[in-house]
mmCIF file of C-alpha atoms in Angstrom:
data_model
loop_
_atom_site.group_PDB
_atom_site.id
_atom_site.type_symbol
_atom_site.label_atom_id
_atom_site.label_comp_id
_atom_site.label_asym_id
_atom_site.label_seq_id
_atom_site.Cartn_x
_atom_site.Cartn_y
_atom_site.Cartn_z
ATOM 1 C CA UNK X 244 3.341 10.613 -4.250
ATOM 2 C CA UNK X 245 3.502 14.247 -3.638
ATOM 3 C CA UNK X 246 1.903 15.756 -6.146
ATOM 4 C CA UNK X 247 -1.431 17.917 -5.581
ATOM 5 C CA UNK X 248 -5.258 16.097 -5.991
ATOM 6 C CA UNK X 249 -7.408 17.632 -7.803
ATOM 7 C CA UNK X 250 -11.323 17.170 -7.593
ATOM 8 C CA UNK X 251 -12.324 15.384 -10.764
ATOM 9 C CA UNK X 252 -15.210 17.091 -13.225
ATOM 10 C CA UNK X 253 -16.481 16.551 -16.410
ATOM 11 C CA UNK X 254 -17.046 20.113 -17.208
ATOM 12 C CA UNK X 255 -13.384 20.447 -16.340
ATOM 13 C CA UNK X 256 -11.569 17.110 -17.345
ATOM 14 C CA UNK X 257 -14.362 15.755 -19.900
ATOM 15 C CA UNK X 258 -11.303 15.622 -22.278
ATOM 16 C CA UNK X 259 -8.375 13.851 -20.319
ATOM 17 C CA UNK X 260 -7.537 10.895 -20.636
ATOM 18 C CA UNK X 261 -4.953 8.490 -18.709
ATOM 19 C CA UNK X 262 -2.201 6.676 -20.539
ATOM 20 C CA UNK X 263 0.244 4.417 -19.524
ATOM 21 C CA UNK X 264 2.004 4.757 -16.078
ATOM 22 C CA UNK X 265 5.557 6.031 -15.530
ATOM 23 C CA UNK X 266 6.252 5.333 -12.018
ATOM 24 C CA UNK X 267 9.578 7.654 -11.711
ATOM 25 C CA UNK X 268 7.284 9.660 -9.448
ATOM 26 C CA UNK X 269 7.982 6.384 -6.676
ATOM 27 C CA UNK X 270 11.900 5.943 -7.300
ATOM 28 C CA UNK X 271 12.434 7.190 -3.808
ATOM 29 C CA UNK X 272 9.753 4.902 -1.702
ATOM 30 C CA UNK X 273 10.770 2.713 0.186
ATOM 31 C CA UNK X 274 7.834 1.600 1.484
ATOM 32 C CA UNK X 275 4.201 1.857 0.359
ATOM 33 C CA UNK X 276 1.146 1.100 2.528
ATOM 34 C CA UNK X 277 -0.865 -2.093 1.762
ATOM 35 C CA UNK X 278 -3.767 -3.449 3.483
ATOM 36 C CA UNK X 279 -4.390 -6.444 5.287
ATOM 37 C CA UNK X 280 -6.251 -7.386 2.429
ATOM 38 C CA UNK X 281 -3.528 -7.659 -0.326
ATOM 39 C CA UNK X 282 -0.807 -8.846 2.367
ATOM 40 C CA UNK X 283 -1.218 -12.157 0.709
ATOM 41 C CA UNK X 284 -0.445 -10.935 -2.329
ATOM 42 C CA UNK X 285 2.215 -8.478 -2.157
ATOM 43 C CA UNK X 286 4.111 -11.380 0.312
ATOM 44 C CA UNK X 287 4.813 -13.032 -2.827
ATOM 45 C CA UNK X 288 7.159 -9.914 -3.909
ATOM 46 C CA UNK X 289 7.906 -8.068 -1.378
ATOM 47 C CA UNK X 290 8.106 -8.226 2.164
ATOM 48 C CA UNK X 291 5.494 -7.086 4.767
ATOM 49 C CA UNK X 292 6.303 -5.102 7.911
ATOM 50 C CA UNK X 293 4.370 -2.780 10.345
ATOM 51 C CA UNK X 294 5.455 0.901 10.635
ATOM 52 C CA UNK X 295 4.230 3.162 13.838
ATOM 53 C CA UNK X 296 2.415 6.911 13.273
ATOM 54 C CA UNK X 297 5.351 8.959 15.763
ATOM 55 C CA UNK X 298 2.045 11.322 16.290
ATOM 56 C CA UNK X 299 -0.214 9.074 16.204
ATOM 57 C CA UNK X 300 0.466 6.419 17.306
ATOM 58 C CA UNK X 301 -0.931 4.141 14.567
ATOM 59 C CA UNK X 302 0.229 1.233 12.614
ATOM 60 C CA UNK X 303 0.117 0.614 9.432
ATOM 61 C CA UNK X 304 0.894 -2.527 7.374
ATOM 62 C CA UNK X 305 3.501 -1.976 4.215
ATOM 63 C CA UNK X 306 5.509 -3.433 1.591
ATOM 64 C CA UNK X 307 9.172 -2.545 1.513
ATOM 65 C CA UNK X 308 10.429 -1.404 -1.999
ATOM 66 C CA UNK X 309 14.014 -1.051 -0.598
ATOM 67 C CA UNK X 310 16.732 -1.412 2.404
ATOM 68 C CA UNK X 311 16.818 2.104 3.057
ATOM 69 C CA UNK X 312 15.067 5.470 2.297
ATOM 70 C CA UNK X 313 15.015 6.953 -0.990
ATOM 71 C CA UNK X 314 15.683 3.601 -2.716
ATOM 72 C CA UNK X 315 13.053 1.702 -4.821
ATOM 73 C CA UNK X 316 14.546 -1.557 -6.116
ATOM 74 C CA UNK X 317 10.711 -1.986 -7.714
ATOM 75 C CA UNK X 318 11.360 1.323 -10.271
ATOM 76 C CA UNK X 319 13.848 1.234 -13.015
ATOM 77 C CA UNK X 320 13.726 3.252 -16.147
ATOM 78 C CA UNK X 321 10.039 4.548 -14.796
ATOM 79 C CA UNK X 322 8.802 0.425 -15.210
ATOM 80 C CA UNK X 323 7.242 -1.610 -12.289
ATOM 81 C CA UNK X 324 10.028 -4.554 -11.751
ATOM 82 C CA UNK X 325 7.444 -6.894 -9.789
ATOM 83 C CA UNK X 326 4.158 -8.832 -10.560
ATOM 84 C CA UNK X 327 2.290 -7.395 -8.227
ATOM 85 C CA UNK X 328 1.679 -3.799 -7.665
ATOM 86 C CA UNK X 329 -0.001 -2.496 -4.396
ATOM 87 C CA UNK X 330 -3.229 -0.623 -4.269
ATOM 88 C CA UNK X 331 -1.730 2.514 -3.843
ATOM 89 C CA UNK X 332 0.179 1.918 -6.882
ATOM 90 C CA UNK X 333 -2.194 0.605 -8.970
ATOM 91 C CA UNK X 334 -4.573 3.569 -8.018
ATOM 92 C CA UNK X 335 -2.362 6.098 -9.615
ATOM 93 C CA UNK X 336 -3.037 9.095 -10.823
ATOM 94 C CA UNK X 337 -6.787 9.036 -9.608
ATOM 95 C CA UNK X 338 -7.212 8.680 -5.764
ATOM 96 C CA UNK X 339 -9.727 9.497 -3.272
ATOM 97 C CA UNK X 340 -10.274 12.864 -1.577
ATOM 98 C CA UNK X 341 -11.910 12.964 1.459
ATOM 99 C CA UNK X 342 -14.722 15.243 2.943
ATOM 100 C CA UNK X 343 -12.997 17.111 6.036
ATOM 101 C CA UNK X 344 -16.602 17.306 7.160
ATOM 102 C CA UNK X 345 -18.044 14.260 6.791
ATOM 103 C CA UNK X 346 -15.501 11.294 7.178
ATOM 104 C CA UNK X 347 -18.283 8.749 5.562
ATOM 105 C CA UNK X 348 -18.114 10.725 2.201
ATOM 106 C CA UNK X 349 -15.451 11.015 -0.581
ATOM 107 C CA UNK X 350 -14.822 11.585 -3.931
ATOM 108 C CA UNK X 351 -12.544 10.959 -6.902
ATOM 109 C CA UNK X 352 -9.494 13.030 -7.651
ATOM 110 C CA UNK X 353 -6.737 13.212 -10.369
ATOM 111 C CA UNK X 354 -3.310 14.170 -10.211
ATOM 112 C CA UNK X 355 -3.289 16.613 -13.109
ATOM 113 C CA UNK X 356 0.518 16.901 -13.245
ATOM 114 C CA UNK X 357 1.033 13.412 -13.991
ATOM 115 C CA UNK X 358 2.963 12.480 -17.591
ATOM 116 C CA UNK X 359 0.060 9.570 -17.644
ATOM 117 C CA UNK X 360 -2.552 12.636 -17.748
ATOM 118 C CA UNK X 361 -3.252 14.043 -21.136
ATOM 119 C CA UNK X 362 -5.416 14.962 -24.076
ATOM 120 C CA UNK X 363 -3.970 13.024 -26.693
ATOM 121 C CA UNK X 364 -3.299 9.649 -25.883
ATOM 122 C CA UNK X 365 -4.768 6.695 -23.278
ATOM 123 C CA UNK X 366 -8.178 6.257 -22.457
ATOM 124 C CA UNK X 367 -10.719 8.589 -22.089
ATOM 125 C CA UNK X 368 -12.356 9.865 -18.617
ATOM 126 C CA UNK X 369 -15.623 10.733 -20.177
ATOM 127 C CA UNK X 370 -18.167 10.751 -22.975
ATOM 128 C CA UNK X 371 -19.530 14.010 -23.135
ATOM 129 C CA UNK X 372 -21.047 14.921 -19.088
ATOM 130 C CA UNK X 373 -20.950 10.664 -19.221
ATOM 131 C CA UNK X 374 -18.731 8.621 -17.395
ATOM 132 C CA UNK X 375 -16.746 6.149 -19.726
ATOM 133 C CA UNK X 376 -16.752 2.442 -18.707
ATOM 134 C CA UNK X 377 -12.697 3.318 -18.150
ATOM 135 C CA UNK X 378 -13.615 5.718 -15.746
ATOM 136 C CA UNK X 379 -16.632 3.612 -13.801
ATOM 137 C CA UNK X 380 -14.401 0.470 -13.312
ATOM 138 C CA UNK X 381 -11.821 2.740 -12.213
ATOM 139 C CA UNK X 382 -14.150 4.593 -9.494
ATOM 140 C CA UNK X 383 -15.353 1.010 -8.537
ATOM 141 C CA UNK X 384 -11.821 -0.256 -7.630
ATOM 142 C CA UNK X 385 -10.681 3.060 -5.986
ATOM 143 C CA UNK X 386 -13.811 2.793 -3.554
ATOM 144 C CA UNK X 387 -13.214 -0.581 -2.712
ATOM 145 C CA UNK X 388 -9.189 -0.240 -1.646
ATOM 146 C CA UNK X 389 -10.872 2.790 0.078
ATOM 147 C CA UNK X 390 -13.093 0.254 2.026
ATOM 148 C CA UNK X 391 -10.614 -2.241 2.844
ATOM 149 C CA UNK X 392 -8.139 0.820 4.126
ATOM 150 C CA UNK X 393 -10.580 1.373 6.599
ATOM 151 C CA UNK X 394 -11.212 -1.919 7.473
ATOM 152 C CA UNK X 395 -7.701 -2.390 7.566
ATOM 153 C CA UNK X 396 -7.637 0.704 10.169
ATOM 154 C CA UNK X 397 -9.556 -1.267 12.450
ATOM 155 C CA UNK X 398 -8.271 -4.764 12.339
ATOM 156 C CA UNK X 399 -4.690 -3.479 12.604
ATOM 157 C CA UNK X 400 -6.219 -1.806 16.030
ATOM 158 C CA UNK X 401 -6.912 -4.982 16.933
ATOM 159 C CA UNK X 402 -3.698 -6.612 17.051
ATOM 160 C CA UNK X 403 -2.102 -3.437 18.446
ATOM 161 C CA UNK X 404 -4.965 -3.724 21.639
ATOM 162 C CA UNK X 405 -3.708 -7.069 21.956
ATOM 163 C CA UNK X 406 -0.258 -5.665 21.859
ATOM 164 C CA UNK X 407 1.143 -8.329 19.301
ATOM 165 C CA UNK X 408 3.378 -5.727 17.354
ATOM 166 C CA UNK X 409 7.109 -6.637 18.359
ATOM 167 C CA UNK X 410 9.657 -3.497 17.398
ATOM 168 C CA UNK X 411 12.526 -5.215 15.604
ATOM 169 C CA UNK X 412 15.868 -4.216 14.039
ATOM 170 C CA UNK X 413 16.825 -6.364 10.930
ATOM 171 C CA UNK X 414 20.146 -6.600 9.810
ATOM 172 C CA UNK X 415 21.535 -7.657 6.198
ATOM 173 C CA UNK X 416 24.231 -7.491 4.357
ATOM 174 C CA UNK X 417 25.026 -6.455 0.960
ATOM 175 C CA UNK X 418 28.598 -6.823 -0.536
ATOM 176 C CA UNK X 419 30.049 -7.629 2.357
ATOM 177 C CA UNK X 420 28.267 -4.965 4.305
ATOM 178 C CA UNK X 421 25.972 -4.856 7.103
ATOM 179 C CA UNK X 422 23.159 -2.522 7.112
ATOM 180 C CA UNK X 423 20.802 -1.919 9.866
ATOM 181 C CA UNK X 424 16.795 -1.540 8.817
ATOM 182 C CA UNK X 425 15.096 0.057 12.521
ATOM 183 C CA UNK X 426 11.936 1.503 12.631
ATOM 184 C CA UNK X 427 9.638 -1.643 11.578
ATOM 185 C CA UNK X 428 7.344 -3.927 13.487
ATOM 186 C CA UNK X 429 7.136 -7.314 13.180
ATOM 187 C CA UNK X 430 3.976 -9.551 14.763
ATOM 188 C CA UNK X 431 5.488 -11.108 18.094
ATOM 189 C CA UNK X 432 5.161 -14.860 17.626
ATOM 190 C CA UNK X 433 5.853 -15.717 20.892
ATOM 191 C CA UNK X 434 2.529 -13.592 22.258
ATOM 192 C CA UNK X 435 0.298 -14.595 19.534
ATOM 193 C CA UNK X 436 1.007 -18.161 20.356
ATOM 194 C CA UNK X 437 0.449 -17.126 24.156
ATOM 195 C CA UNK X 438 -3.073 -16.005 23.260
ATOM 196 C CA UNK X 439 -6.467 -17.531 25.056
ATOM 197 C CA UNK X 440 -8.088 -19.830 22.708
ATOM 198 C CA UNK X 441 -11.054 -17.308 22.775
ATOM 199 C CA UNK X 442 -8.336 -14.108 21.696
ATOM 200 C CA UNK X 443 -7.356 -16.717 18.773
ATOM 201 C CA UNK X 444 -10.402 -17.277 18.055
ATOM 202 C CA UNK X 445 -11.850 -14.280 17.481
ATOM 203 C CA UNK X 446 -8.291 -13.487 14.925
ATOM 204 C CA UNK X 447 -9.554 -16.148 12.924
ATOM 205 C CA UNK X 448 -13.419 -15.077 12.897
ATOM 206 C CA UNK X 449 -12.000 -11.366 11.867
ATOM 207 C CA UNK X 450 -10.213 -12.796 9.067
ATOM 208 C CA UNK X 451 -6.779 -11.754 11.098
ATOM 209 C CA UNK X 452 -4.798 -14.953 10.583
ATOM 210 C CA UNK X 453 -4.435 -14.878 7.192
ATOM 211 C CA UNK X 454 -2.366 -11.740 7.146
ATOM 212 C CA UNK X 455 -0.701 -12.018 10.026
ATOM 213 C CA UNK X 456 1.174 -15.914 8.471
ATOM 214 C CA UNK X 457 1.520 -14.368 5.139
ATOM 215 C CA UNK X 458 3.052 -11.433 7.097
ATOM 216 C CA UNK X 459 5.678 -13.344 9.017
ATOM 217 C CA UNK X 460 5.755 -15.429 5.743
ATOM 218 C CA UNK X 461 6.978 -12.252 3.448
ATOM 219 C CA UNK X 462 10.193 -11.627 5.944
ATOM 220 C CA UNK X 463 12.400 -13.778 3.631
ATOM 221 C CA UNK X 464 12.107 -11.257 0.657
ATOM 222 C CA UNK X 465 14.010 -9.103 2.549
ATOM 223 C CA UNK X 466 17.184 -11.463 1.101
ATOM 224 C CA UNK X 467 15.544 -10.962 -2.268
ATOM 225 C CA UNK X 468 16.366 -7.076 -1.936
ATOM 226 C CA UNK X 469 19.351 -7.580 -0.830
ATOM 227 C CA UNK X 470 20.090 -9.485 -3.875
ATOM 228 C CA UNK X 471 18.683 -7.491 -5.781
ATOM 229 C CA UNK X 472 20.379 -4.491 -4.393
ATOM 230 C CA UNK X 473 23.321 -6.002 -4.962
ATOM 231 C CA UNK X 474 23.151 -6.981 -8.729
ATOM 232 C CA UNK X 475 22.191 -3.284 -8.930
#
């Protein structure tokens, strides 16, 4: 999801509107980040691992698309294969820009270049200088997955503190071939089940436990790729 953001305005997009979604513009994701939040959900299609910032040294919940980079078994002739689509997805082509100066303030931004972005077709951004209903519920939802990637932020900070993230090579095999998938974490059962009752605890009163079984849960899609892979 490379292409550039631009701020949105009526006086410069009053007549744009969005149509319907070609997601070509994902056939080489792999993985896409989800928060805690929608684990849940996107466990029932995909699975749910943890990947680590190299500069950073953050980590970040996300669904896997495919076994390896540059695949998405989720895209095929520009259509979304699965029920559910992540946030990120779903989100597409408007987004939220953020205000280098002030981290607590943002705004909404559209990815002009987009074949869903046009003049002709779809519905409409605004009314005049007005804001179409479209456009509001659209705003509403994008500031909301905004919120809960925040929150997400610091309740994944959480488990790292209580160093819970296990690294973990998986290995499956597709047509008689075994492939290696590195660079994921995986929640360490073994320590979370080692926790004080008051650490547990306090997983439960942030809302932690949740994702963290639906997490653990999702690791069996990663036959359904394979399968899927291999009908390809």
């Amino acid at each position: 999801m490379t292409q550039p953001i631009t701020l949105l305005d009526s006086n410069k997009h009053g007549d744009l509107k969005i149509d319907k979604v070609d997601f070509g513009h994902l056939a080489d994701q792999h993985i896409v980040p989800v928060t805690l939040h929608e684990i849940g959900r996107a466990a029932i299609d995909y699975p749910v691992v943890f990947v680590k910032n190299s500069e950073t040294g953050e980590f970040q919940s996300v669904a896997m698309l495919g076994l390896k980079p540059g695949q998405n078994l989720m895209v095929k002739g520009g259509q979304w294969q699965s029920l559910y689509q992540p946030h990120v997805v779903r989100d597409y082509p408007l987004g939220v820009v953020l205000d280098p100066d002030d981290k607590d303030k943002v705004w909404i931004g559209i990815r002009e270049a987009s074949s869903a972005v046009g003049t002709e077709e779809g519905e409409a951004l605004f009314n005049g200088t007005e804001e179409t209903d479209y456009l509001a519920a659209r705003k509403k939802a994008l500031i909301e997955h905004f919120q809960q990637d925040q929150a997400s932020r610091t309740l994944v900070k959480v488990l790292a503190d209580l160093d819970l993230f296990l690294p973990q090579t998986l290995t499956v095999e597709i047509k008689g071939e075994k492939r290696n998938i590195n660079g994921i974490y995986l929640i360490n059962e073994a320590k979370l089940n080692d926790l004080s009752d008051e650490q547990f605890s306090d997983l439960r009163k942030r809302g932690l436990l949740a994702p963290i079984f639906s997490h653990l849960t999702s690791l069996g899609q990663i036959n359904r790729l394979a399968r899927t892979e291999a009908q390809a």
